[in-house]
Amino acid sequence: MRILIVTAGSRGDVAPFTGLGRRLLDAGHEVAVAAHAPFAGLVRGCGLDHRPLPGDPRELIRARGRAASPGEARAVTAAFLDRLADGVVGVVADGTDLVLTAFGPAGLSRAAGEACAVPVVGTYLAPSFATREFPLPGASGVAGGPGAPGVHGAPGGPGGPGESGGPGAPGDGGLGPEGNLAAGRELLARAGGLQAEVLTRLRARLGLPATASPEPDAEIRPVLHGFSPLVVPRPADWPSQVEVVGYWWPARPRDWQPPAELTDFLQAGPPPVFIGFGSMAPDQGERLGELVTAAVARAGVRAVVQAGWAGLTASGDDVLTVGDLPHDWLFPRTAAVVHHAGAGTTAAGLRAGVPAVVVPAMADQPFWAARLHRLGVAPRPLPLDALTAESLGAAITACLTDPALGRRAADLAEAVAAEDGAAAVLAHIGAVGRGEAGHGDRTSGEPGAS
């Protein structure tokens, strides 16, 4: 079967699908990943075909940051989505038997699949259906305010910070069950509202009827969530055909070898702390680099600092700055990981079995940060916009000197390793191939299911 995976956003929105794609490839399928051009090397390096999507998510974040008003920011995002819509239609029309879509471009993928008579399956990296059990990532009405909907894998997308009390118990975030449900519905409605005009124009161009729901992915079934049920259990009130199946671990590029400078650094002393903020804080590398340098000195640790989109650099005899590299190789060689709590980096830290210091900035990051704290593998989160050298240094020290965090991280890693999220996707694809599952058949669950 020819399978096309459609994803949009940052590296963290692409990397998990390289691992899923490799599993599909090994099972005998033809696999292509449609992603923005900057990730062509990542996709091809993992042995998968790459189909380019227009737009650069890093430039989108910068343009939104320069916007003089919320209206201008929305216009920038709408223009990005218009180009993305044409790109998604193009890659689907190039030929495929099945589309697997991330959350961000789900409505676009659904329209393209409908026009080309190709089934579409949702493959999402963060919770994307309203529930009474917790507020969705980026939901409003909880501390920190809403995250703006956008194109990232999580409903919050690229936007302002959104705080979640973390999943796992009714009333998290202080909203109560009905408040959680209402906040989730509001978030999904905002996400749908941002894409509504884009989808209306796209569907009209393709000769398709208007959608029945304002939510961009409401007509996609099944939907498989690629995170561990040990981290976020499946809510009881989610619709049928919406599942939590386990992580899809990023593939390691076939010819990748660790840089000699890095291996020498690791061998020269005790395990370092990893520090990286992924796609956060573009153009703030100098400020954050000075902060990180001071925090590392305060904590008295060695550190491997990943530049990321911020261009982060730090100095000192016990500090090494690196570029992109496989977290599955590096993280098990560290004493702890300091990161922005993006879905992919969160998963990599859990897999490595090392404790974390989480510094969330926006979208789904506060959700994952709060969840790591609740799971007992990280101290209380430090929001990026309030981060200081003092607070980061103290958090690193607390993380490394609390043996309970390390023990819990190791135990959770062992349990997560027993799961196989890709196997569940393969089973669903087999059902599609046999004609036992399709796209667009809507089934309702408990009240409030989207």
Coordinates of C-alpha atoms in Angstrom, one line a residue:
M1 CA 0.0 0.0 0.0
R2 CA 1.2 3.5 -0.8
I3 CA 1.0 5.6 2.4
L4 CA 1.4 9.3 2.7
I5 CA 2.1 10.9 6.1
V6 CA 1.1 14.6 6.2
T7 CA 2.5 16.8 9.0
A8 CA 3.3 20.5 9.5
G9 CA 5.2 22.5 12.1
S10 CA 8.5 22.2 13.8
R11 CA 11.0 19.3 13.9
G12 CA 9.1 17.8 16.8
D13 CA 6.1 17.6 14.6
V14 CA 8.0 15.6 12.0
A15 CA 10.5 13.4 13.8
P16 CA 8.0 10.9 15.4
F17 CA 6.6 10.2 11.9
T18 CA 10.0 9.1 10.7
G19 CA 9.9 6.2 13.1
L20 CA 6.3 5.4 12.2
G21 CA 7.2 5.6 8.6
R22 CA 10.1 3.3 8.9
R23 CA 7.9 0.7 10.7
L24 CA 5.4 0.9 7.8
L25 CA 8.3 0.6 5.3
D26 CA 9.6 -2.5 7.0
A27 CA 6.1 -4.0 6.9
G28 CA 6.2 -3.7 3.1
H29 CA 4.4 -0.4 2.4
E30 CA 5.6 2.4 0.2
V31 CA 5.9 5.5 2.5
A32 CA 6.3 9.2 1.9
V33 CA 6.3 12.0 4.4
A34 CA 4.9 15.4 3.4
A35 CA 6.6 18.1 5.5
H36 CA 8.2 21.5 5.1
A37 CA 11.3 21.7 3.0
P38 CA 13.7 22.3 5.9
F39 CA 13.0 18.7 7.1
A40 CA 13.7 17.0 3.8
G41 CA 17.1 15.9 5.0
L42 CA 15.7 14.4 8.2
V43 CA 13.0 12.5 6.3
R44 CA 15.3 11.2 3.5
G45 CA 18.1 10.4 6.0
C46 CA 15.7 7.9 7.6
G47 CA 15.1 6.1 4.3
L48 CA 11.7 7.7 3.5
D49 CA 10.5 9.6 0.5
H50 CA 9.9 13.3 1.1
R51 CA 7.2 15.4 -0.5
P52 CA 7.7 19.1 0.2
L53 CA 5.0 21.3 1.7
P54 CA 5.2 25.1 1.3
G55 CA 6.1 27.5 4.1
D56 CA 8.7 27.6 6.8
P57 CA 7.3 27.3 10.3
R58 CA 10.3 29.2 11.8
E59 CA 9.5 32.2 9.6
L60 CA 5.8 31.9 10.6
I61 CA 6.7 32.2 14.3
R62 CA 8.9 35.2 13.6
A63 CA 6.3 36.9 11.5
R64 CA 3.7 36.4 14.2
G65 CA 6.1 37.8 16.7
R66 CA 6.5 40.9 14.6
A67 CA 2.8 41.4 14.1
A68 CA 1.5 44.8 15.4
S69 CA -1.9 43.4 16.4
P70 CA -3.8 40.1 16.9
G71 CA -5.5 40.8 13.6
E72 CA -2.2 41.1 11.8
A73 CA -1.0 37.8 13.4
R74 CA -4.2 36.1 12.2
A75 CA -3.7 37.4 8.7
V76 CA -0.1 36.1 8.7
T77 CA -1.3 32.6 9.8
A78 CA -4.2 32.6 7.3
A79 CA -1.8 33.3 4.4
F80 CA 0.5 30.5 5.6
L81 CA -2.5 28.1 5.8
D82 CA -3.7 29.1 2.3
R83 CA -0.3 28.1 0.9
L84 CA -0.2 25.0 3.0
A85 CA -3.7 24.0 1.8
D86 CA -2.6 24.0 -1.9
G87 CA 0.5 22.1 -0.9
V88 CA -1.4 19.3 0.9
V89 CA -3.8 18.9 -2.1
G90 CA -0.8 18.6 -4.4
V91 CA 1.0 15.9 -2.4
V92 CA -2.1 13.8 -2.0
A93 CA -2.9 14.2 -5.7
D94 CA 0.6 13.0 -6.6
G95 CA -0.7 9.5 -5.6
T96 CA -1.3 7.5 -2.5
D97 CA -3.7 4.8 -1.2
L98 CA -3.9 6.1 2.4
V99 CA -3.2 9.4 4.2
L100 CA -2.1 9.6 7.8
T101 CA -2.4 13.1 9.0
A102 CA -1.1 15.1 12.0
F103 CA -3.6 17.3 13.8
G104 CA -2.5 20.7 12.5
P105 CA -3.2 20.0 8.8
A106 CA -6.0 17.5 9.5
G107 CA -8.8 19.5 7.9
L108 CA -6.7 20.1 4.8
S109 CA -5.8 16.4 4.6
R110 CA -9.4 15.5 5.0
A111 CA -10.5 17.7 2.1
A112 CA -7.6 16.5 -0.2
G113 CA -8.4 12.9 0.7
E114 CA -12.1 13.4 -0.1
A115 CA -11.3 15.0 -3.4
C116 CA -9.0 12.2 -4.4
A117 CA -11.1 9.4 -2.9
V118 CA -8.4 8.4 -0.5
P119 CA -9.1 7.4 3.1
V120 CA -7.6 9.5 5.9
V121 CA -6.6 8.4 9.3
G122 CA -5.7 10.8 12.1
T123 CA -2.3 10.3 13.8
Y124 CA -2.0 13.0 16.5
L125 CA 0.8 13.7 18.9
A126 CA -1.2 15.4 21.6
P127 CA -4.8 15.0 23.0
S128 CA -7.1 16.6 20.5
F129 CA -10.7 15.8 21.7
A130 CA -12.5 17.7 24.5
T131 CA -13.0 15.7 27.7
R132 CA -14.2 16.2 31.2
E133 CA -11.0 14.6 32.6
F134 CA -8.5 17.4 31.9
P135 CA -8.3 20.7 29.9
L136 CA -6.8 20.2 26.4
P137 CA -3.4 21.6 25.8
G138 CA -3.6 25.3 25.3
A139 CA -7.2 25.5 26.6
S140 CA -8.4 28.9 28.0
G141 CA -9.7 29.4 31.4
V142 CA -6.7 28.0 33.2
A143 CA -3.6 29.7 34.5
G144 CA -1.6 31.3 31.7
G145 CA -4.3 31.9 29.2
P146 CA -5.0 30.4 25.9
G147 CA -2.6 29.2 23.3
A148 CA -3.4 30.5 19.8
P149 CA -4.6 27.7 17.4
G150 CA -2.2 27.0 14.5
V151 CA -0.5 24.4 12.5
H152 CA 1.6 22.5 15.1
G153 CA 0.7 18.9 16.0
A154 CA -1.1 20.0 19.1
P155 CA -4.4 22.0 19.1
G156 CA -2.6 25.0 20.7
G157 CA -0.3 25.4 17.7
P158 CA 2.1 28.3 17.6
G159 CA 0.9 31.1 19.8
G160 CA 0.8 32.5 23.3
P161 CA 1.3 30.4 26.4
G162 CA -1.4 28.2 27.6
E163 CA -1.3 26.6 31.0
S164 CA -2.8 23.2 31.9
G165 CA -2.8 21.6 35.3
G166 CA -2.0 18.3 33.5
P167 CA -4.2 15.3 32.7
G168 CA -5.1 12.5 34.9
A169 CA -7.9 13.6 37.3
P170 CA -11.2 15.5 36.9
G171 CA -10.8 19.1 37.8
D172 CA -7.2 19.6 36.8
G173 CA -6.5 23.2 36.2
G174 CA -9.2 24.2 38.7
L175 CA -12.0 24.1 36.1
G176 CA -13.8 21.0 37.2
P177 CA -15.2 18.3 34.8
E178 CA -17.7 20.5 33.0
G179 CA -15.2 23.4 32.9
N180 CA -12.5 21.1 31.4
L181 CA -15.0 20.0 28.7
A182 CA -16.1 23.6 27.9
A183 CA -12.5 24.8 27.7
G184 CA -11.6 22.0 25.3
R185 CA -14.6 22.7 23.1
E186 CA -13.7 26.4 23.0
L187 CA -10.1 25.6 22.0
L188 CA -11.2 23.3 19.2
A189 CA -13.7 25.9 18.0
R190 CA -11.0 28.6 17.9
A191 CA -8.7 26.2 16.0
G192 CA -11.6 25.5 13.6
G193 CA -12.4 29.2 13.3
L194 CA -8.9 30.0 12.2
Q195 CA -9.0 27.4 9.4
A196 CA -12.6 27.9 8.5
E197 CA -12.2 30.4 5.7
V198 CA -9.2 28.5 4.4
L199 CA -11.1 25.2 4.3
T200 CA -14.2 26.9 2.8
R201 CA -12.1 28.2 -0.1
L202 CA -10.2 24.9 -0.5
R203 CA -13.4 22.8 -0.5
A204 CA -15.0 25.1 -3.0
R205 CA -12.0 24.9 -5.3
L206 CA -12.1 21.1 -5.1
G207 CA -15.9 21.0 -5.8
L208 CA -16.6 19.6 -2.3
P209 CA -19.6 20.4 -0.1
A210 CA -19.1 22.5 3.0
T211 CA -18.2 20.6 6.2
A212 CA -20.8 19.8 8.8
S213 CA -18.6 20.8 11.7
P214 CA -16.4 23.9 12.4
E215 CA -13.7 21.7 13.9
P216 CA -11.0 20.9 11.3
D217 CA -10.7 17.2 12.1
A218 CA -14.2 16.3 13.2
E219 CA -15.0 14.0 10.3
I220 CA -11.8 11.9 10.5
R221 CA -12.0 8.4 12.0
P222 CA -10.1 6.5 13.2
V223 CA -7.8 8.9 15.2
L224 CA -4.8 7.3 16.9
H225 CA -2.8 9.3 19.4
G226 CA 0.9 8.7 19.5
F227 CA 1.7 9.0 23.2
S228 CA 1.7 6.5 26.1
P229 CA -1.5 5.7 28.0
L230 CA 0.8 5.6 31.1
V231 CA 1.5 9.3 30.5
V232 CA -2.0 10.3 29.4
P233 CA -4.7 7.6 29.9
R234 CA -7.4 7.6 27.3
P235 CA -10.4 9.6 28.6
A236 CA -13.5 7.5 29.1
D237 CA -15.7 10.1 27.4
W238 CA -13.8 10.2 24.1
P239 CA -15.6 9.0 21.0
S240 CA -15.2 5.5 19.8
Q241 CA -12.5 5.0 17.1
V242 CA -10.4 7.6 19.0
E243 CA -7.5 5.8 20.7
V244 CA -4.3 6.3 22.6
V245 CA -1.8 3.7 21.2
G246 CA 1.7 4.6 22.5
Y247 CA 4.7 6.6 21.3
W248 CA 6.1 6.5 17.7
W249 CA 9.8 6.8 18.3
P250 CA 11.8 8.9 15.8
A251 CA 14.0 6.9 13.5
R252 CA 17.8 7.5 13.7
P253 CA 19.3 8.6 10.3
R254 CA 20.9 5.5 8.8
D255 CA 24.4 6.9 8.4
W256 CA 24.5 9.0 11.5
Q257 CA 27.5 8.9 13.8
P258 CA 28.0 11.1 16.9
P259 CA 30.5 13.9 16.4
A260 CA 33.9 13.2 17.8
E261 CA 33.8 16.4 19.8
L262 CA 30.7 15.2 21.5
T263 CA 32.0 11.7 22.3
D264 CA 35.2 13.2 23.7
F265 CA 33.2 15.6 25.9
L266 CA 31.0 12.8 27.2
Q267 CA 34.1 10.6 28.1
A268 CA 35.9 13.5 29.7
G269 CA 33.8 13.6 32.9
P270 CA 30.6 12.7 34.6
P271 CA 27.3 12.6 32.7
P272 CA 26.3 16.1 31.7
V273 CA 22.9 17.9 31.8
F274 CA 21.3 18.4 28.4
I275 CA 19.8 21.8 27.8
G276 CA 17.7 22.7 24.7
F277 CA 14.6 24.6 23.9
G278 CA 13.8 23.2 20.5
S279 CA 11.9 25.5 18.2
M280 CA 11.3 28.1 20.9
A281 CA 12.6 31.7 21.2
P282 CA 13.9 32.3 17.7
D283 CA 16.5 35.1 17.7
Q284 CA 16.9 35.0 21.5
G285 CA 20.0 32.8 21.5
E286 CA 22.4 35.4 23.0
R287 CA 20.1 36.3 25.9
L288 CA 19.3 32.6 26.7
G289 CA 22.9 31.6 26.2
E290 CA 24.1 34.0 28.9
L291 CA 21.3 32.8 31.2
V292 CA 22.2 29.1 30.6
T293 CA 25.9 29.7 31.1
A294 CA 25.2 31.4 34.4
A295 CA 22.8 28.6 35.5
V296 CA 25.2 25.9 34.7
A297 CA 27.9 27.6 36.7
R298 CA 25.6 28.0 39.7
A299 CA 24.6 24.3 39.6
G300 CA 28.2 23.2 39.1
V301 CA 27.4 20.8 36.3
R302 CA 28.7 19.9 32.9
A303 CA 26.2 20.6 30.1
V304 CA 25.5 19.8 26.4
V305 CA 23.6 22.7 25.0
Q306 CA 21.5 22.3 21.8
A307 CA 21.4 25.4 19.6
G308 CA 17.8 24.9 18.3
W309 CA 15.9 27.6 16.5
A310 CA 17.1 30.2 19.1
G311 CA 20.7 29.7 18.0
L312 CA 21.4 29.0 21.7
T313 CA 25.1 29.1 22.6
A314 CA 26.7 28.8 26.0
S315 CA 30.3 29.1 27.1
G316 CA 32.6 27.5 29.6
D317 CA 35.1 24.6 30.0
D318 CA 32.3 22.3 31.0
V319 CA 29.9 23.3 28.3
L320 CA 29.6 22.0 24.7
T321 CA 27.1 23.4 22.1
V322 CA 25.7 21.0 19.5
G323 CA 23.3 21.1 16.6
D324 CA 20.4 18.7 15.9
L325 CA 21.2 15.1 16.8
P326 CA 19.2 12.0 17.8
H327 CA 17.8 12.4 21.3
D328 CA 17.5 8.6 21.7
W329 CA 21.3 8.4 21.5
L330 CA 22.2 11.4 23.7
F331 CA 19.6 11.5 26.5
P332 CA 20.5 8.1 28.1
R333 CA 24.1 9.5 28.4
T334 CA 23.0 12.5 30.4
A335 CA 22.2 13.0 34.1
A336 CA 19.1 15.0 33.4
V337 CA 17.4 16.9 30.5
V338 CA 16.3 20.5 30.5
H339 CA 13.8 21.2 27.8
H340 CA 10.8 23.1 26.6
A341 CA 8.4 20.2 27.1
G342 CA 7.5 19.8 23.4
A343 CA 5.7 16.5 22.8
G344 CA 8.7 14.9 21.1
T345 CA 11.3 16.0 23.5
T346 CA 9.1 15.0 26.4
A347 CA 8.8 11.5 24.9
A348 CA 12.5 11.2 24.4
G349 CA 13.2 12.1 28.0
L350 CA 10.8 9.6 29.3
R351 CA 12.2 6.9 27.0
A352 CA 15.8 7.7 28.3
G353 CA 14.7 7.2 31.9
V354 CA 16.4 10.4 33.2
P355 CA 14.7 13.2 35.2
A356 CA 13.8 16.5 33.6
V357 CA 13.7 20.2 34.2
V358 CA 10.9 21.6 32.0
V359 CA 10.7 25.2 30.7
P360 CA 7.5 25.5 28.7
A361 CA 6.7 28.5 26.5
M362 CA 3.5 28.0 24.6
A363 CA 0.9 25.7 23.0
D364 CA 0.9 22.1 24.3
Q365 CA 4.2 22.6 26.3
P366 CA 2.6 23.6 29.7
F367 CA 0.4 20.6 29.4
W368 CA 3.3 18.1 29.0
A369 CA 5.4 20.0 31.6
A370 CA 2.6 19.8 34.2
R371 CA 2.2 16.1 33.3
L372 CA 5.9 15.3 33.9
H373 CA 5.7 17.0 37.3
R374 CA 2.6 15.1 38.2
L375 CA 4.3 11.8 37.1
G376 CA 7.1 12.6 39.5
V377 CA 9.9 12.8 37.0
A378 CA 10.4 16.6 37.1
P379 CA 10.4 19.4 39.6
R380 CA 7.7 22.1 39.2
P381 CA 7.9 23.7 35.7
L382 CA 9.7 27.0 35.1
P383 CA 7.8 29.1 32.4
L384 CA 10.3 30.3 29.8
D385 CA 9.1 33.9 30.0
A386 CA 10.0 34.0 33.7
L387 CA 13.2 32.0 33.5
T388 CA 16.3 33.3 35.4
A389 CA 19.8 31.9 35.9
E390 CA 18.9 31.6 39.6
S391 CA 15.7 29.6 39.0
L392 CA 17.2 27.4 36.4
G393 CA 20.3 26.7 38.4
A394 CA 18.3 25.9 41.5
A395 CA 16.0 23.6 39.5
I396 CA 18.9 21.7 38.0
T397 CA 20.4 21.2 41.5
A398 CA 17.0 20.0 42.8
C399 CA 16.6 17.6 39.9
L400 CA 20.0 16.0 40.4
T401 CA 19.8 15.7 44.2
D402 CA 16.4 14.2 44.5
P403 CA 16.8 10.4 44.0
A404 CA 13.1 9.9 43.8
L405 CA 12.9 11.7 40.5
G406 CA 15.6 9.5 39.0
R407 CA 14.0 6.3 40.3
R408 CA 10.6 7.2 39.0
A409 CA 12.0 8.2 35.6
A410 CA 13.8 4.8 35.3
D411 CA 10.6 2.9 36.3
L412 CA 8.5 4.8 33.9
A413 CA 11.0 4.3 31.0
E414 CA 10.9 0.5 31.6
A415 CA 7.1 0.5 31.4
V416 CA 6.9 2.7 28.3
A417 CA 9.5 0.5 26.6
A418 CA 7.0 -2.4 26.7
E419 CA 4.5 -0.5 24.5
D420 CA 4.4 -0.6 20.7
G421 CA 2.5 2.4 19.3
A422 CA 3.5 1.6 15.7
A423 CA 2.0 -1.9 15.9
A424 CA -1.5 -0.4 16.6
V425 CA -1.2 1.8 13.5
L426 CA -0.2 -1.2 11.4
A427 CA -3.3 -3.0 12.7
H428 CA -5.6 -0.1 11.7
I429 CA -3.9 0.1 8.3
G430 CA -4.6 -3.6 7.8
A431 CA -8.2 -3.0 8.5
V432 CA -8.4 -0.1 6.0
G433 CA -6.7 -2.3 3.4
R434 CA -9.4 -5.0 4.0
G435 CA -12.2 -2.5 3.7
E436 CA -13.1 -2.9 7.4
A437 CA -12.5 0.8 8.2
G438 CA -12.9 4.0 6.2
H439 CA -12.8 7.7 6.6
G440 CA -15.5 10.1 7.5
D441 CA -17.8 7.7 9.4
R442 CA -18.7 9.7 12.5
T443 CA -19.5 8.0 15.7
S444 CA -20.4 9.8 18.8
G445 CA -19.2 8.9 22.3
E446 CA -20.2 10.5 25.5
P447 CA -21.7 14.0 25.4
G448 CA -19.1 16.5 24.5
A449 CA -17.0 14.3 22.3
S450 CA -15.9 16.2 19.3

